């Protein structure tokens, strides 16, 4: 059934490219190497942006959306936001709708870095610039990608664990949505250190979801009660893991997440989570809209903008906020 659904998504996406390839130009003359290099200049107040967010059922992406909305209000940019609800097929439909509406740019936080490629190519064919947020795409052309260094975030988490617990600490890993670039990159960064310096007892996906992480961690604990540390690729999963650890009555289990969301800060203060690698999602939203504005001013936009990350522990938890 899964393979049939994926085939249908691919077929839909391919047909999207064919249909929209004939749409012609909007007000744009360049999409990161696509078409003419001349941009039809526009003021910020005249821009119409389409935004596709992977999910708003996650505080991190709520903060990203908040950053976008604040910047749009400040600059008088017109913006429509679509929530893909972690459904790759729905995201393709949302992007198709934005292309049909002849928006000036499409800002995308991909559900799946592979599944989104045909939709991005369709936007390329329609000469609509695409700006990627927080996660990359495995194809198509983006004007810019605004994200943290997710490989470095995973490595930073592993380095912290080794520093605090020493080598060969017994470790669980909770990974995110399969296929998302953040999942791949954070996992790769973590494994750069973990494969030689930690003892990985189990590594399982919990889809960046708190409830799923709770259930997954409970199952992992049943098989390995001597776990010393749990690394979760985002704070939502770390919070679920913390609840599972507490329910199991385990003591002194280190829990490290990534994102730096407010709930994680509170959990660290209470001594439930140990640390998080904090990002700045609201800042990413701000930078992404500014990239669209700069593009239509005829300014050069960098292919990548790296948003800083930092380690948050009980010692500095009050110093860092989204």
GROMACS .gro file of N, CA and C in nm, residues 16 26 30 44 47 52 54 63-65 80 85 102-103 128 137 162 179 198 234 240 242 245 253 261 269 298 313 315:
model
   87
   16UNK      N    1   0.234   1.737  -1.269
   16UNK     CA    2   0.238   1.876  -1.228
   16UNK      C    3   0.346   1.952  -1.304
   26UNK      N    4   0.561   3.466  -1.442
   26UNK     CA    5   0.485   3.558  -1.358
   26UNK      C    6   0.557   3.690  -1.372
   30UNK      N    7   1.392   3.556  -1.324
   30UNK     CA    8   1.503   3.467  -1.288
   30UNK      C    9   1.467   3.384  -1.167
   44UNK      N   10   0.844   4.567  -0.170
   44UNK     CA   11   0.799   4.463  -0.076
   44UNK      C   12   0.647   4.462  -0.064
   47UNK      N   13   0.466   4.243  -0.318
   47UNK     CA   14   0.499   4.101  -0.330
   47UNK      C   15   0.389   4.012  -0.271
   52UNK      N   16   0.464   2.717   0.236
   52UNK     CA   17   0.424   2.581   0.269
   52UNK      C   18   0.509   2.531   0.384
   54UNK      N   19   0.578   2.236   0.680
   54UNK     CA   20   0.557   2.091   0.693
   54UNK      C   21   0.447   2.058   0.793
   63UNK      N   22   0.698   2.861   1.574
   63UNK     CA   23   0.790   2.974   1.589
   63UNK      C   24   0.840   3.023   1.453
   64UNK      N   25   0.866   2.929   1.361
   64UNK     CA   26   0.906   2.967   1.225
   64UNK      C   27   0.795   3.049   1.159
   65UNK      N   28   0.671   3.001   1.172
   65UNK     CA   29   0.556   3.072   1.115
   65UNK      C   30   0.542   3.210   1.178
   80UNK      N   31   0.044   3.405   0.209
   80UNK     CA   32  -0.052   3.299   0.240
   80UNK      C   33   0.025   3.178   0.291
   85UNK      N   34   0.065   1.947   0.719
   85UNK     CA   35   0.031   1.846   0.819
   85UNK      C   36   0.115   1.718   0.803
  102UNK      N   37   0.002   3.238  -0.925
  102UNK     CA   38   0.106   3.329  -0.973
  102UNK      C   39   0.170   3.412  -0.862
  103UNK      N   40   0.202   3.346  -0.752
  103UNK     CA   41   0.270   3.417  -0.644
  103UNK      C   42   0.409   3.458  -0.693
  128UNK      N   43   0.908   3.083  -1.090
  128UNK     CA   44   0.877   3.134  -0.956
  128UNK      C   45   0.991   3.090  -0.864
  137UNK      N   46   1.620   2.039  -0.014
  137UNK     CA   47   1.557   1.954  -0.114
  137UNK      C   48   1.666   1.878  -0.187
  162UNK      N   49   2.962   1.262   2.500
  162UNK     CA   50   3.093   1.201   2.528
  162UNK      C   51   3.167   1.279   2.636
  179UNK      N   52   1.340   1.056   0.542
  179UNK     CA   53   1.344   1.130   0.417
  179UNK      C   54   1.362   1.280   0.433
  198UNK      N   55   3.034   0.597   2.117
  198UNK     CA   56   2.917   0.562   2.198
  198UNK      C   57   2.870   0.421   2.165
  234UNK      N   58   1.497   1.592   1.777
  234UNK     CA   59   1.432   1.720   1.806
  234UNK      C   60   1.379   1.719   1.950
  240UNK      N   61   0.909   1.354   2.486
  240UNK     CA   62   0.841   1.226   2.496
  240UNK      C   63   0.928   1.122   2.564
  242UNK      N   64   1.165   1.182   2.780
  242UNK     CA   65   1.176   1.217   2.922
  242UNK      C   66   1.057   1.162   3.001
  245UNK      N   67   1.103   0.784   3.040
  245UNK     CA   68   1.206   0.755   3.141
  245UNK      C   69   1.148   0.771   3.282
  253UNK      N   70   1.930   0.926   3.362
  253UNK     CA   71   1.939   0.906   3.218
  253UNK      C   72   1.950   1.044   3.152
  261UNK      N   73   1.327   2.466   2.195
  261UNK     CA   74   1.192   2.518   2.211
  261UNK      C   75   1.161   2.548   2.358
  269UNK      N   76   1.517   2.303   3.306
  269UNK     CA   77   1.513   2.366   3.439
  269UNK      C   78   1.468   2.266   3.546
  298UNK      N   79   1.663   4.325  -0.694
  298UNK     CA   80   1.776   4.303  -0.784
  298UNK      C   81   1.906   4.275  -0.713
  313UNK      N   82   2.211   2.420   2.837
  313UNK     CA   83   2.208   2.331   2.952
  313UNK      C   84   2.147   2.408   3.070
  315UNK      N   85   2.293   2.536   3.305
  315UNK     CA   86   2.378   2.649   3.343
  315UNK      C   87   2.347   2.776   3.264
   0.00000   0.00000   0.00000
